[in-house]
Amino acid sequence: MAWAQLLAVVGYAVAQLLIVLYASHRYLLLWRWWRPARGHGHEPAADPSHPFPRVTVQLPVFNESRVVERLIDAAAALDYPRERLEIQVLDDSTDETRSRAAAAVACQRARGVDIHHLHRPRREGYKAGALAAGLARARGELVAVFDADFVPPADFLARLVPRFADPGVGMVQARWGHLNRARSRLTAAQATLLDAHFFIEHRARMNAGLFFNFNGTAGLWRRSCIEGSGGWSHDTLTEDLDLSYRAQLCGWRFVFDERIEAPAELPTDMEALKSQQRRWTRGSIQTARKLLPDLWRAPLPARVKIEAFIHLSSNVAYPLLLALGLLLLPVLLAPTSLPAAVVWSIQAAVVALGVVPVCVFLAVGRRAAGGDLRQVLRDVPSALVLGVGLSVNNARAVLEGLGARVGDWERTPKTGDTERDPARRRRYPSAHGLAGRSELGLAAWFVGVSAYAWRSGQVGALLFTALLVAGFGSVGLASLRASLASRRLGDR
């Protein structure tokens, strides 16, 4: 065997082993999810003998003219004592959002709501900078955060505030809902991925006393937790993940309450989703680089450290998957002396430990969100294909996250889309140039690899190549459509 082929085979084996380890970790999460909670499952009632704590609701927005009024109206409708509630619209906008927000705030102030429109002329620190600037002027003991596309339910504060009767609780995270889950295959797939993240991951980690994170929105913080943990920082693109880990390293406990759902809009085109994924992926790697050394040195149980490492580094699976695909052809071309039975056994083990846990994880999450068998069978494959297709986009973000430059905080366009009120005529441009070329090129490549595997009798590789063709082809076509639509919008 030539040295190049040997290196390809070794690289393929290493990438395959690491992917299997990350994927099979979902079996452990499912086990922890299934076990009873450690005292977090009940929902405490408010104690009428204690006064309601003052709450500041922060609404960070940047060029969100489609949804800013809906957000302000929802925040003003929160069922909480008026004299104990303060709302801040943290507006860094440079477009018509600023005037819309100011008008909506003035309307609510006329109704007696304590709401303030705070505009920064310079967007220093992006969202983290806006939250920190607002906190400096806030009067609340507790601080709630809602992104522009969220519509918090009226009882959000009334149900979450009692959790802070425990002085050790620093943050309570609610579950994300989906305003437009049924809009398309793309939104249904995203919802399935998020359902598994919230219902399974968050609950499993909380049940086991492990670290988990605030998701940037639909959560309630204790102000002293934010300030005592170093405050909001903009040296990563995921200020929420960064502060979450710093707070838990300081000894604060987090609570996830899946009973409280805060619905939000899912991106409706592929390029908008890819911009969101780039930010999340790059930021998670930056946070891992920043905090993993402190985590390893901290006086924490080994199981907490290991889970935190897996959590913060899990996006490394994207470049590993891409490497696995690109090394497949050299591996197929390399001679092998292994018996056919051994080769099939290895492939079966990879499926059982690499593909099956991901599918089961997604299926359980979809069922927990109320999906029936038909919806599970429809949405889980879509989510799996979407995850594979995003590997090019997210692998680039992982490599960028390993670099020294923080990068720009990419805004994910919001359109105000809901299942009852589609926003097809209210789109923001979401792409520049002609997108999807990398994914479409890879899809064509793996069609060729599939043909070779079929002709050479190595049919065990066809499941993997079919998944790669479906993932890259669907994401590439959707990206191309989104970029063409953006071009048409730009020409108007």
CSV table of C-alpha atoms in Angstrom, one decimal:
chain,number,residue,atom,x,y,z
A,1,MET,CA,0.0,0.0,0.0
A,2,ALA,CA,1.4,3.4,-1.0
A,3,TRP,CA,2.2,5.9,1.8
A,4,ALA,CA,-0.6,8.3,0.7
A,5,GLN,CA,-3.2,5.5,0.8
A,6,LEU,CA,-1.9,4.4,4.2
A,7,LEU,CA,-2.3,7.9,5.6
A,8,ALA,CA,-5.7,8.2,4.1
A,9,VAL,CA,-6.8,4.9,5.7
A,10,VAL,CA,-5.4,5.9,9.1
A,11,GLY,CA,-7.0,9.4,8.9
A,12,TYR,CA,-10.3,7.8,7.9
A,13,ALA,CA,-10.1,5.4,10.9
A,14,VAL,CA,-9.3,8.2,13.3
A,15,ALA,CA,-12.1,10.5,12.0
A,16,GLN,CA,-14.5,7.6,12.1
A,17,LEU,CA,-13.6,6.7,15.7
A,18,LEU,CA,-14.0,10.3,16.9
A,19,ILE,CA,-17.3,10.7,15.2
A,20,VAL,CA,-18.5,7.5,16.7
A,21,LEU,CA,-17.5,8.7,20.2
A,22,TYR,CA,-19.3,12.0,19.8
A,23,ALA,CA,-22.4,10.3,18.3
A,24,SER,CA,-22.6,7.5,20.8
A,25,HIS,CA,-22.5,10.1,23.6
A,26,ARG,CA,-26.2,10.6,22.8
A,27,TYR,CA,-26.9,7.2,24.3
A,28,LEU,CA,-25.5,8.6,27.6
A,29,LEU,CA,-27.6,11.7,27.3
A,30,LEU,CA,-30.7,9.6,26.7
A,31,TRP,CA,-29.9,7.5,29.7
A,32,ARG,CA,-29.6,10.6,31.9
A,33,TRP,CA,-32.8,12.0,30.4
A,34,TRP,CA,-34.7,8.9,31.3
A,35,ARG,CA,-33.5,8.8,34.9
A,36,PRO,CA,-35.5,10.7,37.5
A,37,ALA,CA,-34.7,14.4,38.1
A,38,ARG,CA,-32.7,15.4,41.2
A,39,GLY,CA,-35.3,17.6,42.8
A,40,HIS,CA,-35.8,20.0,39.8
A,41,GLY,CA,-38.9,18.6,38.4
A,42,HIS,CA,-41.6,20.4,40.4
A,43,GLU,CA,-42.7,23.9,39.6
A,44,PRO,CA,-42.6,26.0,42.8
A,45,ALA,CA,-45.5,28.4,43.5
A,46,ALA,CA,-45.0,32.0,44.4
A,47,ASP,CA,-44.9,32.8,48.1
A,48,PRO,CA,-47.4,35.5,48.8
A,49,SER,CA,-45.6,36.4,52.1
A,50,HIS,CA,-42.6,37.7,50.1
A,51,PRO,CA,-42.7,40.7,47.8
A,52,PHE,CA,-42.2,40.2,44.1
A,53,PRO,CA,-38.6,40.9,43.1
A,54,ARG,CA,-38.1,43.7,40.6
A,55,VAL,CA,-37.5,42.4,37.1
A,56,THR,CA,-35.9,44.1,34.2
A,57,VAL,CA,-36.8,42.7,30.8
A,58,GLN,CA,-34.1,43.3,28.1
A,59,LEU,CA,-35.0,43.2,24.4
A,60,PRO,CA,-31.8,43.5,22.3
A,61,VAL,CA,-32.6,44.4,18.7
A,62,PHE,CA,-30.7,45.3,15.6
A,63,ASN,CA,-32.5,46.1,12.3
A,64,GLU,CA,-35.6,44.0,13.1
A,65,SER,CA,-38.3,46.2,11.6
A,66,ARG,CA,-40.5,43.1,10.8
A,67,VAL,CA,-40.8,41.9,14.4
A,68,VAL,CA,-39.8,44.7,16.8
A,69,GLU,CA,-43.4,45.9,17.5
A,70,ARG,CA,-44.6,42.3,18.1
A,71,LEU,CA,-41.8,41.8,20.6
A,72,ILE,CA,-42.5,45.0,22.5
A,73,ASP,CA,-46.2,44.3,22.6
A,74,ALA,CA,-45.5,40.8,24.0
A,75,ALA,CA,-43.1,42.1,26.7
A,76,ALA,CA,-45.6,44.8,27.7
A,77,ALA,CA,-48.3,42.1,28.1
A,78,LEU,CA,-46.3,40.1,30.7
A,79,ASP,CA,-48.4,39.3,33.7
A,80,TYR,CA,-46.3,40.8,36.5
A,81,PRO,CA,-46.9,43.7,39.0
A,82,ARG,CA,-46.5,46.9,37.0
A,83,GLU,CA,-44.6,48.6,39.7
A,84,ARG,CA,-42.0,45.7,39.8
A,85,LEU,CA,-41.5,45.5,36.1
A,86,GLU,CA,-39.1,47.5,33.9
A,87,ILE,CA,-38.6,46.9,30.1
A,88,GLN,CA,-35.5,48.0,28.1
A,89,VAL,CA,-35.5,48.0,24.3
A,90,LEU,CA,-31.8,47.8,23.6
A,91,ASP,CA,-31.8,49.2,20.1
A,92,ASP,CA,-28.6,49.2,18.0
A,93,SER,CA,-30.5,49.6,14.7
A,94,THR,CA,-29.4,51.6,11.7
A,95,ASP,CA,-32.6,51.3,9.7
A,96,GLU,CA,-36.4,52.0,10.2
A,97,THR,CA,-36.4,49.7,13.2
A,98,ARG,CA,-35.3,52.6,15.3
A,99,SER,CA,-38.4,54.7,14.6
A,100,ARG,CA,-40.7,51.8,14.8
A,101,ALA,CA,-39.3,50.8,18.2
A,102,ALA,CA,-39.5,54.3,19.5
A,103,ALA,CA,-43.2,54.6,18.4
A,104,ALA,CA,-44.1,51.3,20.0
A,105,VAL,CA,-42.3,52.3,23.2
A,106,ALA,CA,-44.1,55.6,23.3
A,107,CYS,CA,-47.4,53.8,22.9
A,108,GLN,CA,-46.8,51.5,25.8
A,109,ARG,CA,-45.5,54.3,28.0
A,110,ALA,CA,-48.8,56.1,27.4
A,111,ARG,CA,-50.5,53.0,28.8
A,112,GLY,CA,-48.5,53.1,32.0
A,113,VAL,CA,-45.8,50.6,31.1
A,114,ASP,CA,-42.3,51.3,32.5
A,115,ILE,CA,-40.5,50.9,29.2
A,116,HIS,CA,-37.4,52.6,27.8
A,117,HIS,CA,-35.9,52.9,24.3
A,118,LEU,CA,-32.2,52.9,24.6
A,119,HIS,CA,-30.3,53.5,21.4
A,120,ARG,CA,-26.5,53.2,21.0
A,121,PRO,CA,-25.0,55.2,18.2
A,122,ARG,CA,-22.1,52.7,18.0
A,123,ARG,CA,-22.7,48.9,18.1
A,124,GLU,CA,-19.7,48.2,20.3
A,125,GLY,CA,-19.6,44.6,21.6
A,126,TYR,CA,-22.7,43.6,19.5
A,127,LYS,CA,-25.4,41.9,21.6
A,128,ALA,CA,-23.1,41.4,24.6
A,129,GLY,CA,-22.3,45.1,24.6
A,130,ALA,CA,-26.0,46.1,24.4
A,131,LEU,CA,-26.9,43.8,27.3
A,132,ALA,CA,-24.0,45.2,29.4
A,133,ALA,CA,-25.0,48.8,28.6
A,134,GLY,CA,-28.6,48.1,29.6
A,135,LEU,CA,-27.6,46.3,32.8
A,136,ALA,CA,-25.7,49.4,33.9
A,137,ARG,CA,-29.0,51.3,33.9
A,138,ALA,CA,-31.3,48.5,35.0
A,139,ARG,CA,-33.1,48.5,38.3
A,140,GLY,CA,-34.1,44.8,38.4
A,141,GLU,CA,-32.9,42.1,40.8
A,142,LEU,CA,-33.7,39.6,38.0
A,143,VAL,CA,-33.1,40.1,34.3
A,144,ALA,CA,-35.0,38.4,31.5
A,145,VAL,CA,-33.7,38.4,27.9
A,146,PHE,CA,-35.7,38.0,24.7
A,147,ASP,CA,-34.4,38.1,21.2
A,148,ALA,CA,-36.4,40.0,18.5
A,149,ASP,CA,-38.1,36.9,17.0
A,150,PHE,CA,-39.5,35.7,20.4
A,151,VAL,CA,-43.1,36.1,21.7
A,152,PRO,CA,-43.0,35.3,25.4
A,153,PRO,CA,-46.2,34.1,27.0
A,154,ALA,CA,-47.9,36.4,29.4
A,155,ASP,CA,-47.2,34.1,32.4
A,156,PHE,CA,-43.5,33.7,31.7
A,157,LEU,CA,-42.3,35.7,34.7
A,158,ALA,CA,-45.0,34.6,37.0
A,159,ARG,CA,-43.9,31.0,36.5
A,160,LEU,CA,-40.1,31.4,36.4
A,161,VAL,CA,-39.6,34.0,39.2
A,162,PRO,CA,-40.5,31.5,42.0
A,163,ARG,CA,-37.5,29.4,41.0
A,164,PHE,CA,-35.2,32.0,42.5
A,165,ALA,CA,-36.5,31.3,46.0
A,166,ASP,CA,-33.4,29.1,46.0
A,167,PRO,CA,-30.5,31.5,46.6
A,168,GLY,CA,-28.2,29.2,44.7
A,169,VAL,CA,-30.1,29.5,41.4
A,170,GLY,CA,-28.4,31.9,39.0
A,171,MET,CA,-30.4,31.4,35.8
A,172,VAL,CA,-33.6,29.7,34.7
A,173,GLN,CA,-34.0,28.7,31.0
A,174,ALA,CA,-37.3,28.2,29.4
A,175,ARG,CA,-37.9,25.9,26.3
A,176,TRP,CA,-38.0,27.4,22.8
A,177,GLY,CA,-41.2,26.9,20.9
A,178,HIS,CA,-41.6,27.4,17.1
A,179,LEU,CA,-44.0,29.8,15.5
A,180,ASN,CA,-43.5,28.4,12.0
A,181,ARG,CA,-42.5,24.7,12.5
A,182,ALA,CA,-44.9,23.6,9.7
A,183,ARG,CA,-43.9,26.2,7.2
A,184,SER,CA,-41.5,23.9,5.3
A,185,ARG,CA,-39.3,20.9,5.5
A,186,LEU,CA,-36.5,23.2,6.5
A,187,THR,CA,-38.3,24.7,9.5
A,188,ALA,CA,-39.6,21.3,10.5
A,189,ALA,CA,-36.0,19.9,10.5
A,190,GLN,CA,-34.7,22.8,12.5
A,191,ALA,CA,-37.5,22.4,15.1
A,192,THR,CA,-36.6,18.7,15.4
A,193,LEU,CA,-33.0,19.5,16.1
A,194,LEU,CA,-33.9,22.1,18.7
A,195,ASP,CA,-36.5,19.9,20.4
A,196,ALA,CA,-33.8,17.3,21.0
A,197,HIS,CA,-31.5,19.9,22.3
A,198,PHE,CA,-34.0,21.3,24.8
A,199,PHE,CA,-36.0,18.2,25.8
A,200,ILE,CA,-33.1,15.8,26.0
A,201,GLU,CA,-29.8,17.6,26.4
A,202,HIS,CA,-30.8,20.4,28.8
A,203,ARG,CA,-33.0,18.1,30.9
A,204,ALA,CA,-30.3,15.3,31.0
A,205,ARG,CA,-27.5,17.6,32.0
A,206,MET,CA,-29.7,19.3,34.7
A,207,ASN,CA,-30.9,15.9,36.1
A,208,ALA,CA,-27.3,14.8,36.4
A,209,GLY,CA,-26.0,18.0,38.0
A,210,LEU,CA,-23.9,18.8,35.0
A,211,PHE,CA,-23.2,22.2,33.3
A,212,PHE,CA,-25.6,23.4,30.6
A,213,ASN,CA,-26.1,26.8,29.0
A,214,PHE,CA,-28.4,29.8,28.7
A,215,ASN,CA,-29.5,29.9,25.1
A,216,GLY,CA,-29.2,33.6,24.6
A,217,THR,CA,-32.9,34.3,25.0
A,218,ALA,CA,-36.1,33.2,26.8
A,219,GLY,CA,-34.2,32.9,30.1
A,220,LEU,CA,-34.2,34.7,33.5
A,221,TRP,CA,-31.0,35.7,35.3
A,222,ARG,CA,-30.2,36.7,38.8
A,223,ARG,CA,-28.4,40.0,38.4
A,224,SER,CA,-25.9,39.2,41.1
A,225,CYS,CA,-25.0,36.1,39.1
A,226,ILE,CA,-24.2,38.0,36.0
A,227,GLU,CA,-22.2,40.6,37.8
A,228,GLY,CA,-20.4,38.2,40.1
A,229,SER,CA,-19.4,36.0,37.2
A,230,GLY,CA,-17.7,38.8,35.3
A,231,GLY,CA,-20.6,40.2,33.3
A,232,TRP,CA,-21.3,40.0,29.6
A,233,SER,CA,-18.2,39.7,27.5
A,234,HIS,CA,-17.8,40.1,23.7
A,235,ASP,CA,-14.5,38.2,23.2
A,236,THR,CA,-16.5,35.3,21.7
A,237,LEU,CA,-19.5,35.2,19.4
A,238,THR,CA,-21.6,33.2,21.9
A,239,GLU,CA,-21.7,35.5,24.9
A,240,ASP,CA,-24.5,33.4,26.3
A,241,LEU,CA,-22.5,30.2,26.4
A,242,ASP,CA,-19.4,32.0,27.7
A,243,LEU,CA,-21.3,33.6,30.7
A,244,SER,CA,-23.1,30.4,31.4
A,245,TYR,CA,-19.9,28.4,32.0
A,246,ARG,CA,-18.2,31.2,33.9
A,247,ALA,CA,-21.3,31.4,36.2
A,248,GLN,CA,-21.4,27.7,36.9
A,249,LEU,CA,-17.6,27.7,37.5
A,250,CYS,CA,-18.4,30.3,40.2
A,251,GLY,CA,-20.8,27.9,41.8
A,252,TRP,CA,-24.1,29.1,40.6
A,253,ARG,CA,-26.8,26.5,39.7
A,254,PHE,CA,-28.9,26.6,36.5
A,255,VAL,CA,-32.4,25.3,36.1
A,256,PHE,CA,-34.2,24.3,32.9
A,257,ASP,CA,-38.0,24.4,32.9
A,258,GLU,CA,-39.4,22.6,29.9
A,259,ARG,CA,-43.0,23.3,31.0
A,260,ILE,CA,-42.6,27.0,30.0
A,261,GLU,CA,-42.5,27.5,26.2
A,262,ALA,CA,-41.4,30.7,24.6
A,263,PRO,CA,-42.2,30.5,20.8
A,264,ALA,CA,-39.9,32.0,18.2
A,265,GLU,CA,-39.5,32.2,14.5
A,266,LEU,CA,-37.2,29.7,12.7
A,267,PRO,CA,-35.1,30.9,9.7
A,268,THR,CA,-37.1,30.2,6.6
A,269,ASP,CA,-34.3,30.1,4.0
A,270,MET,CA,-31.0,28.2,4.0
A,271,GLU,CA,-28.7,31.2,3.9
A,272,ALA,CA,-30.3,32.7,7.0
A,273,LEU,CA,-29.9,29.4,8.8
A,274,LYS,CA,-26.3,29.1,7.7
A,275,SER,CA,-25.5,32.5,9.1
A,276,GLN,CA,-27.0,31.5,12.4
A,277,GLN,CA,-25.1,28.2,12.5
A,278,ARG,CA,-21.8,29.9,11.7
A,279,ARG,CA,-22.2,32.2,14.6
A,280,TRP,CA,-23.2,29.4,17.0
A,281,THR,CA,-20.5,27.1,15.8
A,282,ARG,CA,-17.6,29.6,15.7
A,283,GLY,CA,-18.6,31.0,19.1
A,284,SER,CA,-18.8,27.6,20.8
A,285,ILE,CA,-15.2,26.8,19.7
A,286,GLN,CA,-14.0,30.2,20.9
A,287,THR,CA,-15.7,29.6,24.2
A,288,ALA,CA,-14.0,26.1,24.4
A,289,ARG,CA,-10.6,27.7,23.8
A,290,LYS,CA,-11.3,30.4,26.4
A,291,LEU,CA,-12.7,28.3,29.2
A,292,LEU,CA,-11.6,24.7,28.9
A,293,PRO,CA,-8.2,25.4,30.7
A,294,ASP,CA,-10.1,26.9,33.6
A,295,LEU,CA,-12.5,24.0,33.6
A,296,TRP,CA,-9.8,21.3,33.8
A,297,ARG,CA,-8.1,23.2,36.7
A,298,ALA,CA,-11.4,23.7,38.6
A,299,PRO,CA,-12.1,21.5,41.7
A,300,LEU,CA,-15.0,19.7,39.9
A,301,PRO,CA,-15.9,16.0,39.6
A,302,ALA,CA,-14.3,14.3,36.5
A,303,ARG,CA,-17.8,13.6,35.0
A,304,VAL,CA,-18.6,17.3,35.0
A,305,LYS,CA,-15.3,18.1,33.3
A,306,ILE,CA,-15.7,15.4,30.7
A,307,GLU,CA,-19.3,16.4,29.9
A,308,ALA,CA,-18.3,20.0,29.6
A,309,PHE,CA,-15.5,19.1,27.2
A,310,ILE,CA,-17.9,17.1,25.0
A,311,HIS,CA,-20.5,19.9,25.1
A,312,LEU,CA,-18.1,22.7,24.2
A,313,SER,CA,-16.2,20.7,21.6
A,314,SER,CA,-19.1,18.8,19.9
A,315,ASN,CA,-19.0,21.0,16.8
A,316,VAL,CA,-15.7,19.4,15.9
A,317,ALA,CA,-17.8,16.6,14.5
A,318,TYR,CA,-18.5,18.7,11.5
A,319,PRO,CA,-15.0,18.9,10.1
A,320,LEU,CA,-14.6,15.2,11.1
A,321,LEU,CA,-17.6,14.3,9.0
A,322,LEU,CA,-16.3,16.3,6.1
A,323,ALA,CA,-12.9,14.6,6.4
A,324,LEU,CA,-14.5,11.2,6.6
A,325,GLY,CA,-16.4,11.9,3.3
A,326,LEU,CA,-13.3,13.2,1.5
A,327,LEU,CA,-11.2,10.3,2.6
A,328,LEU,CA,-13.7,7.7,1.5
A,329,LEU,CA,-12.6,7.3,-2.1
A,330,PRO,CA,-8.9,6.8,-1.2
A,331,VAL,CA,-10.0,4.2,1.3
A,332,LEU,CA,-12.2,2.4,-1.3
A,333,LEU,CA,-9.2,2.4,-3.7
A,334,ALA,CA,-6.9,0.9,-1.1
A,335,PRO,CA,-6.4,-2.9,-1.1
A,336,THR,CA,-7.6,-4.7,1.9
A,337,SER,CA,-6.8,-8.1,3.3
A,338,LEU,CA,-9.6,-8.2,5.8
A,339,PRO,CA,-12.3,-10.9,5.3
A,340,ALA,CA,-15.6,-9.6,4.0
A,341,ALA,CA,-17.3,-10.6,7.3
A,342,VAL,CA,-15.0,-8.4,9.3
A,343,VAL,CA,-15.5,-5.4,7.0
A,344,TRP,CA,-19.3,-5.8,7.3
A,345,SER,CA,-19.0,-6.1,11.1
A,346,ILE,CA,-17.1,-2.9,11.3
A,347,GLN,CA,-19.6,-1.1,9.1
A,348,ALA,CA,-22.5,-2.4,11.2
A,349,ALA,CA,-20.8,-1.3,14.4
A,350,VAL,CA,-20.3,2.2,12.9
A,351,VAL,CA,-24.0,2.4,12.0
A,352,ALA,CA,-25.1,1.2,15.5
A,353,LEU,CA,-22.8,3.6,17.3
A,354,GLY,CA,-22.7,6.5,14.8
A,355,VAL,CA,-26.0,6.8,13.0
A,356,VAL,CA,-28.5,5.0,15.2
A,357,PRO,CA,-27.9,7.1,18.4
A,358,VAL,CA,-28.4,10.3,16.4
A,359,CYS,CA,-31.6,9.0,15.0
A,360,VAL,CA,-32.9,7.8,18.3
A,361,PHE,CA,-31.9,11.1,20.0
A,362,LEU,CA,-33.8,13.1,17.4
A,363,ALA,CA,-36.8,10.8,17.5
A,364,VAL,CA,-37.2,10.9,21.3
A,365,GLY,CA,-36.9,14.7,21.1
A,366,ARG,CA,-39.6,14.9,18.4
A,367,ARG,CA,-41.9,12.6,20.4
A,368,ALA,CA,-41.3,14.7,23.6
A,369,ALA,CA,-42.4,17.8,21.6
A,370,GLY,CA,-45.8,16.1,20.8
A,371,GLY,CA,-45.0,14.5,17.4
A,372,ASP,CA,-46.8,11.3,16.4
A,373,LEU,CA,-45.2,8.4,14.6
A,374,ARG,CA,-45.9,9.8,11.2
A,375,GLN,CA,-44.2,13.1,12.1
A,376,VAL,CA,-41.3,11.4,13.7
A,377,LEU,CA,-40.7,9.3,10.5
A,378,ARG,CA,-41.0,12.4,8.4
A,379,ASP,CA,-39.0,14.9,10.5
A,380,VAL,CA,-36.1,12.9,11.8
A,381,PRO,CA,-34.6,12.0,8.4
A,382,SER,CA,-35.0,15.6,7.3
A,383,ALA,CA,-33.1,16.8,10.4
A,384,LEU,CA,-30.4,14.1,9.9
A,385,VAL,CA,-29.9,15.2,6.2
A,386,LEU,CA,-29.9,18.9,7.2
A,387,GLY,CA,-27.2,18.3,9.8
A,388,VAL,CA,-25.0,16.4,7.3
A,389,GLY,CA,-25.5,19.1,4.7
A,390,LEU,CA,-24.5,21.9,7.0
A,391,SER,CA,-21.1,20.3,7.7
A,392,VAL,CA,-19.3,22.4,5.1
A,393,ASN,CA,-20.6,25.7,6.5
A,394,ASN,CA,-20.0,24.6,10.1
A,395,ALA,CA,-16.6,23.0,9.4
A,396,ARG,CA,-15.4,26.4,8.2
A,397,ALA,CA,-16.8,28.0,11.3
A,398,VAL,CA,-14.9,25.6,13.5
A,399,LEU,CA,-11.6,26.4,11.8
A,400,GLU,CA,-12.4,30.1,12.1
A,401,GLY,CA,-13.2,29.6,15.8
A,402,LEU,CA,-9.7,28.2,16.3
A,403,GLY,CA,-8.2,31.5,15.1
A,404,ALA,CA,-7.4,34.6,17.1
A,405,ARG,CA,-10.0,36.8,15.4
A,406,VAL,CA,-13.4,37.0,17.1
A,407,GLY,CA,-15.2,37.9,13.9
A,408,ASP,CA,-18.4,39.8,13.2
A,409,TRP,CA,-21.7,39.0,14.9
A,410,GLU,CA,-23.8,37.9,12.0
A,411,ARG,CA,-27.4,38.9,12.3
A,412,THR,CA,-30.0,36.2,11.4
A,413,PRO,CA,-32.7,37.9,9.3
A,414,LYS,CA,-36.2,37.8,10.9
A,415,THR,CA,-39.3,38.2,8.8
A,416,GLY,CA,-42.2,37.9,11.2
A,417,ASP,CA,-43.2,34.5,9.7
A,418,THR,CA,-45.8,32.4,11.5
A,419,GLU,CA,-47.9,29.5,10.4
A,420,ARG,CA,-50.9,31.7,10.3
A,421,ASP,CA,-49.2,34.7,8.7
A,422,PRO,CA,-46.5,33.7,6.1
A,423,ALA,CA,-43.9,36.3,5.4
A,424,ARG,CA,-43.0,35.4,1.8
A,425,ARG,CA,-43.4,39.1,0.8
A,426,ARG,CA,-41.5,40.4,3.7
A,427,ARG,CA,-38.1,38.8,3.3
A,428,TYR,CA,-34.7,40.3,4.1
A,429,PRO,CA,-31.8,39.6,1.7
A,430,SER,CA,-30.0,36.7,3.3
A,431,ALA,CA,-27.2,36.0,0.9
A,432,HIS,CA,-24.5,37.8,-1.1
A,433,GLY,CA,-23.2,36.3,-4.3
A,434,LEU,CA,-24.2,32.8,-5.6
A,435,ALA,CA,-24.4,30.5,-2.6
A,436,GLY,CA,-24.4,26.7,-2.4
A,437,ARG,CA,-21.6,26.0,-4.9
A,438,SER,CA,-19.4,24.1,-2.4
A,439,GLU,CA,-22.3,21.8,-1.3
A,440,LEU,CA,-23.4,21.1,-4.9
A,441,GLY,CA,-19.9,20.3,-6.0
A,442,LEU,CA,-19.5,17.9,-3.1
A,443,ALA,CA,-22.9,16.3,-3.9
A,444,ALA,CA,-21.7,15.7,-7.5
A,445,TRP,CA,-18.4,14.2,-6.2
A,446,PHE,CA,-20.2,11.8,-3.9
A,447,VAL,CA,-22.5,10.7,-6.8
A,448,GLY,CA,-19.3,9.6,-8.5
A,449,VAL,CA,-17.9,7.9,-5.3
A,450,SER,CA,-21.2,6.0,-5.0
A,451,ALA,CA,-20.9,4.8,-8.6
A,452,TYR,CA,-17.4,3.6,-8.0
A,453,ALA,CA,-18.5,1.8,-4.8
A,454,TRP,CA,-21.3,0.1,-6.6
A,455,ARG,CA,-19.1,-1.0,-9.5
A,456,SER,CA,-16.4,-2.3,-7.2
A,457,GLY,CA,-18.8,-4.3,-5.1
A,458,GLN,CA,-18.2,-2.2,-1.9
A,459,VAL,CA,-21.9,-1.6,-1.4
A,460,GLY,CA,-21.4,-1.1,2.4
A,461,ALA,CA,-20.3,2.4,1.6
A,462,LEU,CA,-23.5,3.3,-0.2
A,463,LEU,CA,-25.5,4.2,2.9
A,464,PHE,CA,-22.9,6.8,3.8
A,465,THR,CA,-22.5,8.2,0.3
A,466,ALA,CA,-26.3,8.4,-0.1
A,467,LEU,CA,-26.6,10.4,3.1
A,468,LEU,CA,-23.8,12.8,1.9
A,469,VAL,CA,-25.4,13.2,-1.5
A,470,ALA,CA,-28.8,14.0,0.1
A,471,GLY,CA,-27.3,16.4,2.6
A,472,PHE,CA,-25.1,18.4,0.4
A,473,GLY,CA,-27.5,18.3,-2.5
A,474,SER,CA,-30.5,19.6,-0.5
A,475,VAL,CA,-28.5,22.3,1.3
A,476,GLY,CA,-26.7,23.4,-1.9
A,477,LEU,CA,-30.0,23.7,-3.8
A,478,ALA,CA,-31.7,25.5,-0.9
A,479,SER,CA,-28.7,27.9,-0.6
A,480,LEU,CA,-28.8,28.6,-4.4
A,481,ARG,CA,-32.5,29.4,-4.2
A,482,ALA,CA,-32.0,31.7,-1.3
A,483,SER,CA,-29.2,33.6,-3.0
A,484,LEU,CA,-31.2,34.0,-6.2
A,485,ALA,CA,-34.1,35.3,-4.1
A,486,SER,CA,-31.8,37.8,-2.4
A,487,ARG,CA,-30.5,39.0,-5.8
A,488,ARG,CA,-34.1,39.7,-6.9
A,489,LEU,CA,-34.7,41.6,-3.7
A,490,GLY,CA,-31.5,43.6,-4.2
A,491,ASP,CA,-32.6,44.5,-7.7
A,492,ARG,CA,-35.8,46.1,-6.5
